[in-house]
């Protein structure tokens, strides 16, 4: 008997303060699960080793604005003075094909996705402490001292949005955090989506 439930893809939104480690968790999920990443578009310059079309689509302001005007984003936001957005079409196409999609985006973006796509699964990734967050941001070596202070200040404000999320995962120990997010994916696929009528019909047909 086939007890599979109706399955369109699920949209997982991994979000949280900068430096919480959502990027690292996301990378592991892409390696170890069937989840597919939505590649964001940004107006910031590529960092060393970043590849256009793999890490981001790096575009100029004009192209970004054109896409906004064409309603081509699921969400877009200004993060630390640069624009970032989730191209809508590839996400919708994947979900329709039954593929799970993961967005690794900032909190403003996640809140906008929630307005447009409340069926998404919203996961807040938390740093274990402020001091650890400072250490991580400094250790990256990609940010100026001023930018780090700005990000830390933002973090405290961002924490206040926790209640909008479905799950929160503290990223103290990476393995543990990855395992928890994987469990969330499994749990979400075990949600009841079929009706009682449908279930009873399937059991009866099986007799
Ligand atoms: P970074 O410049 O360090 O790659 O990313 C800065 C912040 O922008 C991170 O918090 C990252 O999650 C967020 N971000 C990346 N892509 C998107 C996106 O498409 N939309 C939004 N709203 N935020 C994004």
PDB file of C-alpha atoms and ligand atoms in Angstrom:
ATOM      1  CA  UNK A   1       0.000   0.000   0.000  1.00  0.00           C
ATOM      2  CA  UNK A   2       1.294   3.437  -0.861  1.00  0.00           C
ATOM      3  CA  UNK A   3       1.020   5.730   2.121  1.00  0.00           C
ATOM      4  CA  UNK A   4       3.074   8.524   0.621  1.00  0.00           C
ATOM      5  CA  UNK A   5       1.582  11.890   1.289  1.00  0.00           C
ATOM      6  CA  UNK A   6       1.144  14.559  -1.364  1.00  0.00           C
ATOM      7  CA  UNK A   7       4.605  15.968  -1.811  1.00  0.00           C
ATOM      8  CA  UNK A   8       5.489  19.264  -3.323  1.00  0.00           C
ATOM      9  CA  UNK A   9       8.888  20.557  -2.310  1.00  0.00           C
ATOM     10  CA  UNK A  10       9.307  22.362   0.972  1.00  0.00           C
ATOM     11  CA  UNK A  11      10.930  25.720   1.373  1.00  0.00           C
ATOM     12  CA  UNK A  12      13.394  25.895   4.270  1.00  0.00           C
ATOM     13  CA  UNK A  13      14.542  29.330   5.313  1.00  0.00           C
ATOM     14  CA  UNK A  14      17.777  29.323   7.245  1.00  0.00           C
ATOM     15  CA  UNK A  15      18.235  32.692   8.789  1.00  0.00           C
ATOM     16  CA  UNK A  16      19.825  34.446  11.727  1.00  0.00           C
ATOM     17  CA  UNK A  17      22.428  37.014  12.615  1.00  0.00           C
ATOM     18  CA  UNK A  18      25.492  37.351  10.472  1.00  0.00           C
ATOM     19  CA  UNK A  19      28.276  35.142  11.852  1.00  0.00           C
ATOM     20  CA  UNK A  20      25.861  32.643  13.414  1.00  0.00           C
ATOM     21  CA  UNK A  21      27.186  30.120  10.931  1.00  0.00           C
ATOM     22  CA  UNK A  22      24.196  29.671   8.651  1.00  0.00           C
ATOM     23  CA  UNK A  23      26.503  29.557   5.629  1.00  0.00           C
ATOM     24  CA  UNK A  24      28.536  26.687   7.069  1.00  0.00           C
ATOM     25  CA  UNK A  25      25.443  24.740   8.104  1.00  0.00           C
ATOM     26  CA  UNK A  26      23.899  25.329   4.710  1.00  0.00           C
ATOM     27  CA  UNK A  27      27.006  24.039   2.920  1.00  0.00           C
ATOM     28  CA  UNK A  28      26.871  20.813   4.916  1.00  0.00           C
ATOM     29  CA  UNK A  29      23.178  20.352   4.203  1.00  0.00           C
ATOM     30  CA  UNK A  30      23.816  20.709   0.489  1.00  0.00           C
ATOM     31  CA  UNK A  31      26.524  18.063   0.658  1.00  0.00           C
ATOM     32  CA  UNK A  32      24.589  15.629   2.806  1.00  0.00           C
ATOM     33  CA  UNK A  33      20.913  15.991   1.868  1.00  0.00           C
ATOM     34  CA  UNK A  34      18.727  16.398  -1.206  1.00  0.00           C
ATOM     35  CA  UNK A  35      18.075  20.045  -0.414  1.00  0.00           C
ATOM     36  CA  UNK A  36      18.881  22.458  -3.226  1.00  0.00           C
ATOM     37  CA  UNK A  37      20.143  25.978  -2.640  1.00  0.00           C
ATOM     38  CA  UNK A  38      18.538  29.081  -3.991  1.00  0.00           C
ATOM     39  CA  UNK A  39      21.387  31.183  -5.363  1.00  0.00           C
ATOM     40  CA  UNK A  40      20.906  34.779  -4.356  1.00  0.00           C
ATOM     41  CA  UNK A  41      21.600  37.870  -6.364  1.00  0.00           C
ATOM     42  CA  UNK A  42      23.699  40.624  -4.826  1.00  0.00           C
ATOM     43  CA  UNK A  43      25.223  43.969  -5.661  1.00  0.00           C
ATOM     44  CA  UNK A  44      28.217  43.385  -3.375  1.00  0.00           C
ATOM     45  CA  UNK A  45      31.569  42.564  -4.913  1.00  0.00           C
ATOM     46  CA  UNK A  46      32.696  38.920  -4.991  1.00  0.00           C
ATOM     47  CA  UNK A  47      35.126  37.911  -2.238  1.00  0.00           C
ATOM     48  CA  UNK A  48      38.183  35.910  -3.112  1.00  0.00           C
ATOM     49  CA  UNK A  49      37.204  32.448  -4.349  1.00  0.00           C
ATOM     50  CA  UNK A  50      33.537  33.285  -4.868  1.00  0.00           C
ATOM     51  CA  UNK A  51      32.118  32.230  -8.205  1.00  0.00           C
ATOM     52  CA  UNK A  52      29.319  33.942 -10.128  1.00  0.00           C
ATOM     53  CA  UNK A  53      26.364  31.586 -10.412  1.00  0.00           C
ATOM     54  CA  UNK A  54      27.595  29.329  -7.637  1.00  0.00           C
ATOM     55  CA  UNK A  55      27.889  31.473  -4.513  1.00  0.00           C
ATOM     56  CA  UNK A  56      25.860  34.402  -5.794  1.00  0.00           C
ATOM     57  CA  UNK A  57      24.825  36.079  -9.003  1.00  0.00           C
ATOM     58  CA  UNK A  58      26.927  39.227  -8.783  1.00  0.00           C
ATOM     59  CA  UNK A  59      25.132  42.036 -10.577  1.00  0.00           C
ATOM     60  CA  UNK A  60      25.190  45.818 -10.679  1.00  0.00           C
ATOM     61  CA  UNK A  61      22.593  48.125  -9.186  1.00  0.00           C
ATOM     62  CA  UNK A  62      20.848  48.628 -12.528  1.00  0.00           C
ATOM     63  CA  UNK A  63      20.278  44.929 -13.134  1.00  0.00           C
ATOM     64  CA  UNK A  64      19.087  44.416  -9.578  1.00  0.00           C
ATOM     65  CA  UNK A  65      16.558  47.252  -9.816  1.00  0.00           C
ATOM     66  CA  UNK A  66      15.305  45.922 -13.167  1.00  0.00           C
ATOM     67  CA  UNK A  67      14.553  42.603 -11.540  1.00  0.00           C
ATOM     68  CA  UNK A  68      12.698  44.279  -8.674  1.00  0.00           C
ATOM     69  CA  UNK A  69      10.564  46.155 -11.196  1.00  0.00           C
ATOM     70  CA  UNK A  70       9.822  42.907 -13.037  1.00  0.00           C
ATOM     71  CA  UNK A  71       8.655  41.358  -9.734  1.00  0.00           C
ATOM     72  CA  UNK A  72      11.449  38.829 -10.092  1.00  0.00           C
ATOM     73  CA  UNK A  73      12.285  38.393  -6.400  1.00  0.00           C
ATOM     74  CA  UNK A  74      10.646  36.287  -3.718  1.00  0.00           C
ATOM     75  CA  UNK A  75      12.220  38.796  -1.338  1.00  0.00           C
ATOM     76  CA  UNK A  76      14.985  41.321  -1.462  1.00  0.00           C
ATOM     77  CA  UNK A  77      16.648  43.392   1.202  1.00  0.00           C
ATOM     78  CA  UNK A  78      19.424  45.830   1.851  1.00  0.00           C
ATOM     79  CA  UNK A  79      22.039  44.187   4.063  1.00  0.00           C
ATOM     80  CA  UNK A  80      24.944  46.313   5.303  1.00  0.00           C
ATOM     81  CA  UNK A  81      24.495  48.740   2.459  1.00  0.00           C
ATOM     82  CA  UNK A  82      24.324  46.138  -0.312  1.00  0.00           C
ATOM     83  CA  UNK A  83      21.344  44.588  -1.992  1.00  0.00           C
ATOM     84  CA  UNK A  84      20.551  40.897  -1.776  1.00  0.00           C
ATOM     85  CA  UNK A  85      17.596  39.073  -3.277  1.00  0.00           C
ATOM     86  CA  UNK A  86      16.145  35.623  -3.873  1.00  0.00           C
ATOM     87  CA  UNK A  87      15.234  35.136  -7.544  1.00  0.00           C
ATOM     88  CA  UNK A  88      11.639  33.926  -7.555  1.00  0.00           C
ATOM     89  CA  UNK A  89      11.358  31.705 -10.607  1.00  0.00           C
ATOM     90  CA  UNK A  90      13.971  29.024  -9.873  1.00  0.00           C
ATOM     91  CA  UNK A  91      12.572  28.548  -6.362  1.00  0.00           C
ATOM     92  CA  UNK A  92       8.976  28.136  -7.540  1.00  0.00           C
ATOM     93  CA  UNK A  93      10.052  25.753 -10.333  1.00  0.00           C
ATOM     94  CA  UNK A  94      11.942  23.519  -7.910  1.00  0.00           C
ATOM     95  CA  UNK A  95       9.140  23.432  -5.360  1.00  0.00           C
ATOM     96  CA  UNK A  96       6.676  22.482  -8.079  1.00  0.00           C
ATOM     97  CA  UNK A  97       8.933  19.620  -9.121  1.00  0.00           C
ATOM     98  CA  UNK A  98       8.885  18.333  -5.538  1.00  0.00           C
ATOM     99  CA  UNK A  99      12.416  19.501  -4.734  1.00  0.00           C
ATOM    100  CA  UNK A 100      13.137  20.953  -1.284  1.00  0.00           C
ATOM    101  CA  UNK A 101      14.778  24.348  -1.481  1.00  0.00           C
ATOM    102  CA  UNK A 102      16.895  26.108   1.099  1.00  0.00           C
ATOM    103  CA  UNK A 103      17.272  29.862   1.391  1.00  0.00           C
ATOM    104  CA  UNK A 104      20.182  31.204   3.386  1.00  0.00           C
ATOM    105  CA  UNK A 105      19.141  34.779   3.940  1.00  0.00           C
ATOM    106  CA  UNK A 106      19.097  37.574   6.481  1.00  0.00           C
ATOM    107  CA  UNK A 107      16.266  38.195   8.924  1.00  0.00           C
ATOM    108  CA  UNK A 108      14.532  41.018   7.046  1.00  0.00           C
ATOM    109  CA  UNK A 109      14.420  38.776   3.984  1.00  0.00           C
ATOM    110  CA  UNK A 110      13.052  35.852   5.981  1.00  0.00           C
ATOM    111  CA  UNK A 111      10.248  38.020   7.357  1.00  0.00           C
ATOM    112  CA  UNK A 112       9.305  39.064   3.828  1.00  0.00           C
ATOM    113  CA  UNK A 113       9.276  35.436   2.660  1.00  0.00           C
ATOM    114  CA  UNK A 114       6.978  34.665   5.568  1.00  0.00           C
ATOM    115  CA  UNK A 115       4.473  37.244   4.302  1.00  0.00           C
ATOM    116  CA  UNK A 116       4.512  35.856   0.766  1.00  0.00           C
ATOM    117  CA  UNK A 117       5.057  32.191   1.517  1.00  0.00           C
ATOM    118  CA  UNK A 118       3.784  31.292   4.993  1.00  0.00           C
ATOM    119  CA  UNK A 119       4.151  27.564   4.232  1.00  0.00           C
ATOM    120  CA  UNK A 120       7.910  27.934   4.459  1.00  0.00           C
ATOM    121  CA  UNK A 121       9.777  26.390   7.373  1.00  0.00           C
ATOM    122  CA  UNK A 122      11.613  29.146   9.223  1.00  0.00           C
ATOM    123  CA  UNK A 123      14.758  28.159  11.101  1.00  0.00           C
ATOM    124  CA  UNK A 124      16.646  30.687  13.217  1.00  0.00           C
ATOM    125  CA  UNK A 125      20.341  29.934  13.627  1.00  0.00           C
ATOM    126  CA  UNK A 126      21.739  31.403  16.828  1.00  0.00           C
ATOM    127  CA  UNK A 127      25.362  32.008  17.777  1.00  0.00           C
ATOM    128  CA  UNK A 128      26.152  30.477  21.186  1.00  0.00           C
ATOM    129  CA  UNK A 129      27.127  33.851  22.683  1.00  0.00           C
ATOM    130  CA  UNK A 130      28.007  37.437  21.841  1.00  0.00           C
ATOM    131  CA  UNK A 131      31.683  36.850  22.601  1.00  0.00           C
ATOM    132  CA  UNK A 132      31.799  33.836  20.284  1.00  0.00           C
ATOM    133  CA  UNK A 133      30.058  35.848  17.571  1.00  0.00           C
ATOM    134  CA  UNK A 134      32.649  38.612  17.885  1.00  0.00           C
ATOM    135  CA  UNK A 135      35.407  36.035  17.625  1.00  0.00           C
ATOM    136  CA  UNK A 136      33.883  34.505  14.487  1.00  0.00           C
ATOM    137  CA  UNK A 137      33.344  37.802  12.724  1.00  0.00           C
ATOM    138  CA  UNK A 138      36.895  38.905  13.531  1.00  0.00           C
ATOM    139  CA  UNK A 139      38.305  35.525  12.484  1.00  0.00           C
ATOM    140  CA  UNK A 140      36.768  35.743   9.022  1.00  0.00           C
ATOM    141  CA  UNK A 141      39.156  38.573   8.241  1.00  0.00           C
ATOM    142  CA  UNK A 142      36.785  39.885   5.571  1.00  0.00           C
ATOM    143  CA  UNK A 143      35.288  42.733   7.535  1.00  0.00           C
ATOM    144  CA  UNK A 144      36.680  46.014   8.882  1.00  0.00           C
ATOM    145  CA  UNK A 145      36.514  46.647  12.652  1.00  0.00           C
ATOM    146  CA  UNK A 146      33.784  49.186  12.005  1.00  0.00           C
ATOM    147  CA  UNK A 147      31.715  46.710  10.005  1.00  0.00           C
ATOM    148  CA  UNK A 148      32.073  44.117  12.768  1.00  0.00           C
ATOM    149  CA  UNK A 149      30.804  46.557  15.388  1.00  0.00           C
ATOM    150  CA  UNK A 150      27.851  47.376  13.130  1.00  0.00           C
ATOM    151  CA  UNK A 151      27.016  43.684  12.704  1.00  0.00           C
ATOM    152  CA  UNK A 152      27.194  43.038  16.457  1.00  0.00           C
ATOM    153  CA  UNK A 153      24.871  45.960  17.123  1.00  0.00           C
ATOM    154  CA  UNK A 154      22.437  44.624  14.546  1.00  0.00           C
ATOM    155  CA  UNK A 155      22.502  41.181  16.125  1.00  0.00           C
ATOM    156  CA  UNK A 156      20.864  42.315  19.337  1.00  0.00           C
ATOM    157  CA  UNK A 157      18.017  43.900  17.390  1.00  0.00           C
ATOM    158  CA  UNK A 158      17.658  40.830  15.199  1.00  0.00           C
ATOM    159  CA  UNK A 159      17.230  38.472  18.136  1.00  0.00           C
ATOM    160  CA  UNK A 160      13.878  40.106  18.835  1.00  0.00           C
ATOM    161  CA  UNK A 161      12.408  38.413  15.749  1.00  0.00           C
ATOM    162  CA  UNK A 162      12.855  34.915  17.143  1.00  0.00           C
ATOM    163  CA  UNK A 163       9.130  34.517  17.755  1.00  0.00           C
ATOM    164  CA  UNK A 164       8.387  34.690  14.042  1.00  0.00           C
ATOM    165  CA  UNK A 165      10.314  31.477  13.473  1.00  0.00           C
ATOM    166  CA  UNK A 166       9.253  27.838  13.681  1.00  0.00           C
ATOM    167  CA  UNK A 167      12.536  26.442  14.988  1.00  0.00           C
ATOM    168  CA  UNK A 168      15.747  27.705  16.503  1.00  0.00           C
ATOM    169  CA  UNK A 169      19.101  25.966  16.455  1.00  0.00           C
ATOM    170  CA  UNK A 170      22.109  27.112  18.461  1.00  0.00           C
ATOM    171  CA  UNK A 171      25.253  26.737  16.413  1.00  0.00           C
ATOM    172  CA  UNK A 172      27.766  26.067  19.159  1.00  0.00           C
ATOM    173  CA  UNK A 173      28.972  22.716  17.951  1.00  0.00           C
ATOM    174  CA  UNK A 174      28.658  22.408  14.175  1.00  0.00           C
ATOM    175  CA  UNK A 175      27.911  18.654  14.006  1.00  0.00           C
ATOM    176  CA  UNK A 176      25.113  19.022  16.512  1.00  0.00           C
ATOM    177  CA  UNK A 177      23.621  22.020  14.684  1.00  0.00           C
ATOM    178  CA  UNK A 178      23.722  20.230  11.311  1.00  0.00           C
ATOM    179  CA  UNK A 179      22.079  17.146  12.825  1.00  0.00           C
ATOM    180  CA  UNK A 180      19.321  19.285  14.316  1.00  0.00           C
ATOM    181  CA  UNK A 181      18.536  21.034  11.058  1.00  0.00           C
ATOM    182  CA  UNK A 182      18.472  17.651   9.290  1.00  0.00           C
ATOM    183  CA  UNK A 183      15.987  16.434  11.902  1.00  0.00           C
ATOM    184  CA  UNK A 184      13.806  19.440  11.227  1.00  0.00           C
ATOM    185  CA  UNK A 185      13.747  18.525   7.526  1.00  0.00           C
ATOM    186  CA  UNK A 186      12.714  14.961   8.372  1.00  0.00           C
ATOM    187  CA  UNK A 187      10.083  16.139  10.866  1.00  0.00           C
ATOM    188  CA  UNK A 188       8.584  18.541   8.348  1.00  0.00           C
ATOM    189  CA  UNK A 189       8.204  15.700   5.868  1.00  0.00           C
ATOM    190  CA  UNK A 190       6.314  13.709   8.464  1.00  0.00           C
ATOM    191  CA  UNK A 191       3.625  16.353   8.908  1.00  0.00           C
ATOM    192  CA  UNK A 192       0.089  15.251   8.263  1.00  0.00           C
ATOM    193  CA  UNK A 193      -0.986  16.652   4.919  1.00  0.00           C
ATOM    194  CA  UNK A 194      -3.565  14.082   3.809  1.00  0.00           C
ATOM    195  CA  UNK A 195      -7.171  14.106   4.920  1.00  0.00           C
ATOM    196  CA  UNK A 196      -8.705  11.385   7.102  1.00  0.00           C
ATOM    197  CA  UNK A 197     -10.984  10.516   4.187  1.00  0.00           C
ATOM    198  CA  UNK A 198      -8.007   9.985   1.901  1.00  0.00           C
ATOM    199  CA  UNK A 199      -6.221   7.817   4.439  1.00  0.00           C
ATOM    200  CA  UNK A 200      -9.258   5.618   5.079  1.00  0.00           C
ATOM    201  CA  UNK A 201      -9.824   5.262   1.322  1.00  0.00           C
ATOM    202  CA  UNK A 202      -6.266   4.033   0.810  1.00  0.00           C
ATOM    203  CA  UNK A 203      -6.557   1.443   3.594  1.00  0.00           C
ATOM    204  CA  UNK A 204      -9.899   0.219   2.220  1.00  0.00           C
ATOM    205  CA  UNK A 205      -8.512  -0.058  -1.323  1.00  0.00           C
ATOM    206  CA  UNK A 206      -5.693  -2.155   0.022  1.00  0.00           C
ATOM    207  CA  UNK A 207      -7.973  -4.823   1.435  1.00  0.00           C
TER     208      UNK A 207
HETATM  209  P1  LIG B   1      27.469  37.962   2.786  1.00  0.00           P
HETATM  210  O1  LIG B   1      27.691  39.273   2.092  1.00  0.00           O
HETATM  211  O2  LIG B   1      28.326  37.802   4.000  1.00  0.00           O
HETATM  212  O3  LIG B   1      27.560  36.798   1.836  1.00  0.00           O
HETATM  213  O4  LIG B   1      25.969  37.964   3.307  1.00  0.00           O
HETATM  214  C1  LIG B   1      25.502  38.979   4.154  1.00  0.00           C
HETATM  215  C2  LIG B   1      24.116  38.638   4.635  1.00  0.00           C
HETATM  216  O5  LIG B   1      23.194  38.629   3.553  1.00  0.00           O
HETATM  217  C3  LIG B   1      24.020  37.247   5.266  1.00  0.00           C
HETATM  218  O6  LIG B   1      23.267  37.377   6.466  1.00  0.00           O
HETATM  219  C4  LIG B   1      23.270  36.441   4.232  1.00  0.00           C
HETATM  220  O7  LIG B   1      22.509  35.410   4.824  1.00  0.00           O
HETATM  221  C5  LIG B   1      22.369  37.496   3.645  1.00  0.00           C
HETATM  222  N1  LIG B   1      21.847  37.129   2.323  1.00  0.00           N
HETATM  223  C6  LIG B   1      22.432  36.384   1.356  1.00  0.00           C
HETATM  224  N2  LIG B   1      21.624  36.236   0.316  1.00  0.00           N
HETATM  225  C7  LIG B   1      20.475  36.882   0.614  1.00  0.00           C
HETATM  226  C8  LIG B   1      19.228  37.067  -0.056  1.00  0.00           C
HETATM  227  O8  LIG B   1      18.985  36.610  -1.182  1.00  0.00           O
HETATM  228  N3  LIG B   1      18.288  37.803   0.576  1.00  0.00           N
HETATM  229  C9  LIG B   1      18.491  38.342   1.806  1.00  0.00           C
HETATM  230  N4  LIG B   1      17.491  39.019   2.356  1.00  0.00           N
HETATM  231  N5  LIG B   1      19.636  38.165   2.480  1.00  0.00           N
HETATM  232  C10 LIG B   1      20.622  37.451   1.892  1.00  0.00           C
END
